[in-house]
Amino acid sequence: MPEVETEIGRYLDRRAAVDWYRANRRRTAEIFEMLAPEAYHDRPIALRNPIVFYEGHLPAFSVNTLVKRGLGQPGIDPRFEVLFERGIDPEDESAVPGAPAAWPPRVEILAYGARADRAIVEALETKDVTREDSPVLARGLAAYTILEHEPMHQETLLYMWHRLPYGKKRAPEGAPRPVLGGDPPGRATVRVPAGLATLGAKTNAVAFGWDNEFAEHVVEVPGFEIDIDDVTNRDFLEFVRAGGYEREDLWSEEGWLWRGENDVHHPAFWERSGDDWTWRGMFEPLPLPPGWPVFVSHAEASAYARWRDSRLPTEAEFHRAAYGTSAGSERSYPWGEEPPDRTRGNFDFARWDPVPVGSFPAGASAWGVRDLLGNGWEWTSTVFGPFPGFEPMPSYPVYSTDFFDGKHWVMKGGSLATANPLLRRSFRNWFRGNYPYVYATFRTVRGT
Ligand SMILES: [Fe+2]
């Protein structure tokens, strides 16, 4: 491998980039190894592509972005690079695009992946992937784009695997046992006084950010009161038992329509067994763990909040609760400046299911608010949109713009399947309000 040139080293360490790429590919392979072969063409979530698509999409996206768009070189196989170009996010099942008549055999997809890996590693090791005269390559943009794209899809894969029947997947060797925990602490809140929250990032302050993270701006946030812990299964069970799913007054018009059309009466991760509830664990059904954060859609979270005479936090309130301090300064992470590690929260693929709320005191924010990073993304009441100064990213121009449609909501924080690099303060996630399959929870706030 050549020496790291000064210019490239400023933005991207070749050795670190190759290691990161290989670690991503290894984790993707491990995630696919959990599958029984007969699950390969399953479509566990009707609103997403079948599983086979993703094994082709990851390498094809990397080739399209770094090799073709970035370096201007030919790809490896034009057929694959079109077929596996983009995922889907249709409004409902009737809008799901038609699948190709037949997917290529798996052996061909794996062979394509191996060729793509060689091309990407060669590019990262030897090509000028930080050219300042190329908008796609400047500051290593295309390289970072592919390096963060893969772990984001690993999360997609895992919540898809979560929907598969238990006979179609198996736990990897040494997988940690679920921690059921007992009854959670009672619901408690803390007052966060009025103050400033910095949203987004400065271009020069982060090695890489997706386009929707820019530009940095400061907003004034009035005082509010926020739940210290995420809403738990036990809390949400009260809502279910109180008939919350049958009360139209608690739901938005859109949420009520979704609830009715899909006959939704409880969270998608719950299953009824007689008078009891079961949690659909990754590798085994579990008696509903009362202290785990409830995973629900935005519509369900909003209805619950209204039932409690409260509401979801705005994106700015999340920032204030997570990163603000009484001194007026802001932290990089809820706990301070140290990078994320296993003592701070349930993230970075350490587990395959959530853990009880409040399990990581070392991850609490300055106000004592817990689990803001990890154990489940947190829904906000903020519609996903561009920050002032937004510009589509040259390495992936439709990454965010396709979703600025008023129908997607910002999620912050991170889940058990969110990789450490994506835990940076400015990272934003978003989903449709009626999407119940993602590892997303919420907490409620009161105040103006
Ligand atoms: Fe993708």
Coordinates of C-alpha atoms and ligand atoms in Angstrom, one line a residue:
M1 CA 0.0 0.0 0.0
P2 CA 1.4 3.5 -0.8
E3 CA 2.2 5.9 1.9
V4 CA -0.7 8.2 3.0
E5 CA -0.2 11.4 1.1
T6 CA -0.6 14.6 3.1
E7 CA -3.5 15.9 1.1
I8 CA -5.4 12.6 1.3
G9 CA -4.4 12.1 4.9
R10 CA -6.1 15.4 5.9
Y11 CA -9.5 14.1 5.0
L12 CA -9.3 10.3 4.8
D13 CA -6.7 7.9 6.1
R14 CA -6.4 5.2 3.4
R15 CA -5.6 2.5 5.8
A16 CA -8.5 3.4 8.1
A17 CA -10.8 3.6 5.1
V18 CA -9.9 0.2 3.8
D19 CA -10.2 -1.3 7.3
W20 CA -13.6 0.3 7.8
Y21 CA -14.8 -0.9 4.3
R22 CA -13.6 -4.5 5.1
A23 CA -15.2 -4.4 8.6
N24 CA -18.5 -3.3 7.0
R25 CA -18.4 -6.1 4.4
R26 CA -17.6 -8.7 7.1
R27 CA -20.6 -7.5 9.2
T28 CA -22.9 -7.6 6.2
A29 CA -21.7 -11.2 5.5
E30 CA -22.4 -12.1 9.1
I31 CA -25.8 -10.7 9.0
F32 CA -26.6 -12.7 5.8
E33 CA -25.1 -15.8 7.5
M34 CA -28.0 -15.7 10.1
L35 CA -30.4 -16.5 7.3
A36 CA -31.7 -19.9 6.2
P37 CA -31.1 -20.3 2.5
E38 CA -34.8 -20.5 1.8
A39 CA -35.3 -17.0 3.2
Y40 CA -33.2 -15.4 0.5
H41 CA -36.1 -14.4 -1.7
D42 CA -38.5 -13.5 1.1
R43 CA -39.9 -10.1 1.4
P44 CA -40.4 -9.8 5.2
I45 CA -41.6 -6.2 4.9
A46 CA -43.9 -5.5 1.9
L47 CA -42.8 -1.9 1.7
R48 CA -39.2 -2.9 1.1
N49 CA -37.4 -4.9 -1.5
P50 CA -36.9 -8.6 -1.0
I51 CA -33.8 -9.7 0.8
V52 CA -31.9 -10.6 -2.3
F53 CA -31.9 -7.0 -3.4
Y54 CA -29.8 -5.8 -0.5
E55 CA -26.9 -8.2 -1.1
G56 CA -26.6 -6.7 -4.6
H57 CA -27.4 -3.2 -3.6
L58 CA -24.5 -2.7 -1.2
P59 CA -21.6 -3.4 -3.6
A60 CA -23.5 -1.9 -6.5
F61 CA -24.0 1.4 -4.6
S62 CA -20.3 1.5 -3.7
V63 CA -19.3 1.0 -7.4
N64 CA -21.8 3.5 -8.7
T65 CA -20.8 6.1 -6.1
L66 CA -17.0 5.8 -5.8
V67 CA -15.8 4.2 -9.0
K68 CA -18.3 5.5 -11.6
R69 CA -19.6 8.8 -10.2
G70 CA -16.5 9.7 -8.3
L71 CA -13.5 8.5 -10.3
G72 CA -15.2 8.5 -13.6
Q73 CA -14.2 4.9 -14.4
P74 CA -16.3 2.2 -15.9
G75 CA -18.2 0.0 -13.5
I76 CA -18.1 -3.8 -13.2
D77 CA -21.5 -4.9 -14.6
P78 CA -24.0 -2.4 -15.9
R79 CA -26.9 -4.8 -15.5
F80 CA -26.2 -5.2 -11.7
E81 CA -25.5 -1.5 -11.3
V82 CA -28.9 -0.6 -12.6
L83 CA -30.9 -3.5 -11.1
F84 CA -29.5 -2.9 -7.6
E85 CA -29.2 0.9 -7.8
R86 CA -31.8 2.1 -5.3
G87 CA -34.1 1.0 -2.5
I88 CA -37.8 1.8 -2.2
D89 CA -40.0 3.7 0.2
P90 CA -43.6 3.5 -1.2
E91 CA -46.6 5.1 0.5
D92 CA -48.4 1.8 0.8
E93 CA -48.4 -1.7 -0.6
S94 CA -50.4 -0.7 -3.7
A95 CA -47.6 1.6 -4.7
V96 CA -44.8 -1.1 -4.4
P97 CA -43.0 -1.1 -7.8
G98 CA -43.0 -4.4 -9.7
A99 CA -40.1 -6.7 -9.0
P100 CA -37.9 -7.9 -11.9
A101 CA -39.2 -11.1 -13.4
A102 CA -36.2 -13.0 -11.9
W103 CA -33.4 -12.0 -9.7
P104 CA -29.9 -13.2 -10.7
P105 CA -28.8 -16.4 -8.9
R106 CA -27.1 -15.8 -5.5
V107 CA -23.8 -17.1 -6.7
E108 CA -23.7 -14.4 -9.4
I109 CA -24.6 -11.7 -6.8
L110 CA -21.8 -12.9 -4.5
A111 CA -19.3 -13.0 -7.4
Y112 CA -20.3 -9.4 -8.3
G113 CA -19.8 -8.4 -4.7
A114 CA -16.3 -9.9 -4.6
R115 CA -15.3 -8.0 -7.7
A116 CA -16.8 -4.8 -6.4
D117 CA -14.8 -5.3 -3.1
R118 CA -11.6 -5.6 -5.0
A119 CA -12.4 -2.5 -7.1
I120 CA -13.3 -0.4 -4.0
V121 CA -10.2 -1.5 -2.0
E122 CA -8.0 -0.7 -4.9
A123 CA -9.6 2.7 -5.3
L124 CA -9.2 3.4 -1.6
E125 CA -5.6 2.2 -1.6
T126 CA -4.3 3.7 -4.7
K127 CA -6.6 6.3 -6.4
D128 CA -6.9 10.0 -5.7
V129 CA -10.2 9.8 -3.8
T130 CA -10.0 13.2 -2.1
R131 CA -9.4 15.4 -5.2
E132 CA -10.4 19.0 -4.4
D133 CA -11.3 19.8 -8.0
S134 CA -14.0 17.2 -8.0
P135 CA -17.2 17.9 -6.0
V136 CA -17.9 14.2 -5.6
L137 CA -14.4 13.4 -4.3
A138 CA -13.5 16.6 -2.4
R139 CA -12.8 15.9 1.3
G140 CA -13.3 12.2 0.6
L141 CA -17.0 12.7 0.1
A142 CA -17.7 9.6 -2.1
A143 CA -15.6 7.4 0.1
Y144 CA -17.3 8.4 3.3
T145 CA -20.7 8.1 1.5
I146 CA -20.1 4.4 0.8
L147 CA -18.6 3.8 4.2
E148 CA -21.6 5.1 6.0
H149 CA -24.2 3.8 3.5
E150 CA -23.4 0.2 4.3
P151 CA -23.9 0.3 8.1
M152 CA -27.2 2.2 7.6
H153 CA -28.4 -0.7 5.5
Q154 CA -27.2 -3.2 8.1
E155 CA -29.8 -1.7 10.4
T156 CA -32.4 -2.1 7.6
L157 CA -31.5 -5.7 7.2
L158 CA -31.7 -6.4 10.9
Y159 CA -35.2 -5.0 11.4
M160 CA -36.2 -7.0 8.3
W161 CA -34.7 -10.2 9.8
H162 CA -36.8 -9.3 12.9
R163 CA -39.9 -9.9 10.9
L164 CA -38.8 -13.4 9.6
P165 CA -40.2 -16.6 11.1
Y166 CA -37.8 -18.1 13.7
G167 CA -37.2 -21.1 11.5
K168 CA -35.6 -18.9 8.8
K169 CA -32.8 -17.5 10.9
R170 CA -30.4 -18.5 13.6
A171 CA -28.4 -16.6 16.2
P172 CA -24.7 -16.2 15.5
E173 CA -22.3 -18.0 17.8
G174 CA -21.9 -16.2 21.1
A175 CA -24.9 -14.0 20.6
P176 CA -25.8 -12.4 24.0
R177 CA -29.0 -13.6 25.7
P178 CA -31.8 -11.1 26.0
V179 CA -31.8 -9.1 29.2
L180 CA -35.5 -9.0 30.2
G181 CA -35.1 -7.0 33.4
G182 CA -37.9 -6.5 35.9
D183 CA -40.4 -3.7 36.3
P184 CA -39.0 -0.4 35.1
P185 CA -38.7 2.6 37.3
G186 CA -41.8 4.8 37.5
R187 CA -42.2 7.5 34.9
A188 CA -40.2 10.6 35.9
T189 CA -39.5 13.9 34.2
V190 CA -37.0 16.7 34.3
R191 CA -37.3 20.4 33.5
V192 CA -35.0 21.7 30.8
P193 CA -34.9 25.5 31.0
A194 CA -35.1 27.7 28.0
G195 CA -31.8 27.9 26.1
L196 CA -30.0 27.5 22.8
A197 CA -29.6 24.4 20.7
T198 CA -27.1 23.9 17.9
L199 CA -28.5 21.9 15.1
G200 CA -26.5 20.5 12.2
A201 CA -22.8 20.8 11.7
K202 CA -20.2 23.1 10.3
T203 CA -18.6 21.6 7.2
N204 CA -15.1 21.8 8.7
A205 CA -16.1 20.5 12.1
V206 CA -16.9 16.9 10.9
A207 CA -15.0 14.6 8.7
F208 CA -18.2 13.8 6.9
G209 CA -21.9 14.5 7.2
W210 CA -24.9 13.7 5.0
D211 CA -26.3 16.7 3.1
N212 CA -29.3 17.1 5.5
E213 CA -26.9 17.8 8.4
F214 CA -25.8 21.1 7.0
A215 CA -25.7 24.0 7.6
E216 CA -25.1 24.5 11.3
H217 CA -27.6 26.9 13.0
V218 CA -28.6 27.8 16.4
V219 CA -32.2 27.9 17.6
E220 CA -33.8 29.2 20.8
V221 CA -35.7 26.6 22.6
P222 CA -38.3 27.5 25.3
G223 CA -38.3 25.6 28.5
F224 CA -40.0 22.2 28.6
E225 CA -40.4 19.1 30.8
I226 CA -39.2 15.8 29.3
D227 CA -39.4 12.1 30.3
I228 CA -36.2 10.8 31.8
D229 CA -36.8 7.4 30.2
D230 CA -38.3 6.2 26.9
V231 CA -41.9 5.1 27.0
T232 CA -41.7 1.4 28.0
N233 CA -43.8 -1.6 27.0
R234 CA -45.5 -1.4 30.4
D235 CA -46.4 2.3 29.9
F236 CA -47.7 1.5 26.4
L237 CA -49.7 -1.5 27.6
E238 CA -51.8 1.0 29.7
F239 CA -52.6 2.9 26.6
V240 CA -53.6 -0.4 24.8
R241 CA -55.7 -1.5 27.7
A242 CA -57.4 1.9 28.0
G243 CA -58.6 1.5 24.4
G244 CA -56.2 4.0 22.9
Y245 CA -56.3 2.2 19.5
E246 CA -60.1 2.7 19.4
R247 CA -60.2 6.4 20.2
E248 CA -60.2 8.4 17.0
D249 CA -59.7 11.7 19.0
L250 CA -56.2 10.7 20.0
W251 CA -55.0 10.1 16.4
S252 CA -54.0 12.3 13.5
E253 CA -56.3 11.9 10.5
E254 CA -53.5 10.2 8.6
G255 CA -52.6 7.9 11.6
W256 CA -56.3 6.9 12.1
L257 CA -56.6 6.0 8.5
W258 CA -53.5 3.8 8.6
R259 CA -54.7 2.2 11.8
G260 CA -58.0 1.3 10.3
E261 CA -56.8 0.2 6.9
N262 CA -54.2 -2.1 8.4
D263 CA -56.3 -3.2 11.4
V264 CA -53.5 -2.1 13.8
H265 CA -54.4 -2.8 17.5
H266 CA -50.9 -3.0 19.1
P267 CA -47.2 -2.4 18.3
A268 CA -45.8 -4.5 15.4
F269 CA -43.2 -6.0 17.8
W270 CA -46.0 -7.4 20.1
E271 CA -48.0 -10.5 19.6
R272 CA -51.0 -11.6 21.5
S273 CA -50.9 -15.0 23.2
G274 CA -54.2 -15.5 25.0
D275 CA -54.4 -12.9 27.7
D276 CA -50.7 -12.2 27.6
W277 CA -48.4 -10.4 25.3
T278 CA -45.3 -11.7 23.6
W279 CA -42.4 -9.6 22.3
R280 CA -41.1 -10.7 19.0
G281 CA -37.5 -11.1 19.9
M282 CA -34.9 -11.4 17.2
F283 CA -34.2 -15.1 17.8
E284 CA -37.0 -16.2 20.2
P285 CA -40.4 -15.0 21.4
L286 CA -40.2 -13.4 24.9
P287 CA -42.8 -12.6 27.5
L288 CA -43.3 -8.8 27.0
P289 CA -40.4 -7.2 28.8
P290 CA -42.1 -4.4 30.8
G291 CA -39.0 -2.3 31.0
W292 CA -37.9 -2.3 27.4
P293 CA -38.6 0.8 25.3
V294 CA -41.8 0.3 23.2
F295 CA -41.1 0.2 19.5
V296 CA -43.9 1.9 17.5
S297 CA -44.7 4.1 14.5
H298 CA -44.9 7.9 14.7
A299 CA -48.7 7.6 14.5
E300 CA -48.8 5.3 17.5
A301 CA -46.3 7.4 19.5
S302 CA -48.3 10.6 18.8
A303 CA -51.6 9.0 19.9
Y304 CA -50.0 7.8 23.1
A305 CA -48.5 11.3 23.8
R306 CA -51.9 12.9 23.3
W307 CA -53.5 10.4 25.6
R308 CA -51.0 11.5 28.3
D309 CA -51.8 15.2 27.6
S310 CA -48.3 15.6 26.3
R311 CA -46.6 15.5 22.9
L312 CA -43.4 14.4 21.1
P313 CA -40.3 16.5 21.4
T314 CA -39.3 18.7 18.5
E315 CA -35.9 18.0 17.0
A316 CA -34.5 21.1 18.7
E317 CA -35.9 19.9 22.1
F318 CA -34.2 16.6 21.6
H319 CA -30.9 18.4 21.0
R320 CA -31.4 20.6 24.1
A321 CA -32.2 17.6 26.3
A322 CA -29.4 15.5 24.9
Y323 CA -26.5 17.9 24.4
G324 CA -27.4 21.1 26.4
T325 CA -26.0 21.9 29.8
S326 CA -27.0 24.3 32.6
A327 CA -23.8 26.3 31.9
G328 CA -25.0 27.0 28.4
S329 CA -22.4 25.0 26.6
E330 CA -23.2 22.0 24.4
R331 CA -21.7 18.6 24.4
S332 CA -20.8 16.3 21.5
Y333 CA -22.5 13.4 23.1
P334 CA -25.1 13.3 25.9
W335 CA -22.4 12.2 28.4
G336 CA -19.6 14.6 27.2
E337 CA -16.8 14.4 24.7
E338 CA -15.6 10.8 25.0
P339 CA -16.4 8.7 22.0
P340 CA -19.2 6.1 22.3
D341 CA -18.3 2.8 24.0
R342 CA -20.3 -0.1 25.4
T343 CA -20.8 1.6 28.8
R344 CA -22.8 4.5 27.2
G345 CA -25.7 2.7 25.6
N346 CA -27.1 -0.1 23.5
F347 CA -25.8 0.6 20.0
D348 CA -23.2 -0.6 17.4
F349 CA -24.6 -4.1 17.1
A350 CA -23.7 -5.2 20.6
R351 CA -27.1 -6.9 21.0
W352 CA -30.0 -8.1 18.8
D353 CA -32.8 -6.8 21.0
P354 CA -33.3 -3.8 23.3
V355 CA -32.4 -3.7 27.0
P356 CA -34.4 -2.2 29.9
V357 CA -34.5 1.6 29.9
G358 CA -32.0 3.2 32.2
S359 CA -29.4 0.4 31.8
F360 CA -26.6 2.8 31.1
P361 CA -26.2 5.5 33.7
A362 CA -22.9 6.5 32.1
G363 CA -24.8 7.6 29.0
A364 CA -27.1 10.1 30.6
S365 CA -27.2 13.7 29.5
A366 CA -26.4 16.7 31.6
W367 CA -30.0 16.8 32.7
G368 CA -30.1 13.2 33.6
V369 CA -32.1 12.1 30.6
R370 CA -31.2 8.5 29.7
D371 CA -30.8 6.4 26.6
L372 CA -30.8 9.3 24.2
L373 CA -28.3 7.4 22.0
G374 CA -29.0 3.8 21.4
N375 CA -31.7 1.3 22.4
G376 CA -34.1 2.8 19.9
W377 CA -34.3 5.8 17.6
E378 CA -36.5 8.5 19.0
W379 CA -39.4 10.0 17.1
T380 CA -39.7 13.8 17.1
S381 CA -42.6 16.0 16.1
T382 CA -40.4 17.7 13.4
V383 CA -41.2 17.0 9.8
F384 CA -38.0 16.1 7.9
G385 CA -36.9 19.0 5.8
P386 CA -33.7 20.9 4.8
F387 CA -31.8 23.1 7.2
P388 CA -31.1 26.6 6.0
G389 CA -28.2 26.5 3.5
F390 CA -29.0 22.9 2.4
E391 CA -27.4 21.7 -0.8
P392 CA -27.9 18.2 -2.2
M393 CA -24.7 16.2 -1.8
P394 CA -22.8 15.6 -5.1
S395 CA -22.0 12.0 -4.2
Y396 CA -25.7 11.1 -3.7
P397 CA -27.9 14.0 -4.8
V398 CA -31.2 12.3 -4.1
Y399 CA -30.3 11.0 -0.6
S400 CA -32.4 13.5 1.2
T401 CA -34.3 15.6 -1.4
D402 CA -36.6 12.7 -2.4
F403 CA -37.9 12.7 1.2
F404 CA -38.6 16.4 1.7
D405 CA -42.3 15.7 1.0
G406 CA -43.9 16.6 4.3
K407 CA -44.6 12.9 5.0
H408 CA -41.5 11.9 6.8
W409 CA -40.6 12.7 10.4
V410 CA -37.2 13.2 12.0
M411 CA -35.8 10.5 14.3
K412 CA -32.8 11.2 16.5
G413 CA -30.5 9.1 18.7
G414 CA -29.8 5.6 17.4
S415 CA -30.8 2.0 18.0
L416 CA -29.1 -1.2 18.9
A417 CA -28.2 -1.6 15.2
T418 CA -26.7 1.9 14.7
A419 CA -23.0 2.0 14.1
N420 CA -20.8 4.2 16.2
P421 CA -19.9 6.7 13.4
L422 CA -23.6 7.5 13.0
L423 CA -24.0 8.5 16.6
R424 CA -22.6 12.0 15.9
R425 CA -24.8 14.9 17.1
S426 CA -25.8 16.2 13.7
F427 CA -26.9 12.8 12.2
R428 CA -30.6 12.7 11.3
N429 CA -32.8 9.8 10.4
W430 CA -36.3 9.9 9.1
F431 CA -39.3 7.6 8.3
R432 CA -42.9 7.8 7.2
G433 CA -45.2 8.3 10.1
N434 CA -47.0 5.0 9.5
Y435 CA -43.8 2.8 9.4
P436 CA -44.0 0.4 12.4
Y437 CA -41.0 -1.9 11.8
V438 CA -38.0 0.2 12.6
Y439 CA -36.3 0.2 16.0
A440 CA -37.9 3.4 17.0
T441 CA -39.3 4.5 20.4
F442 CA -40.1 7.9 21.9
R443 CA -40.5 9.9 25.0
T444 CA -42.9 12.7 25.7
V445 CA -42.6 16.4 26.6
R446 CA -44.8 19.0 28.1
G447 CA -44.4 22.8 27.8
T448 CA -45.1 25.5 25.2
Ligands
FE1 FE -29.1 2.3 -0.2

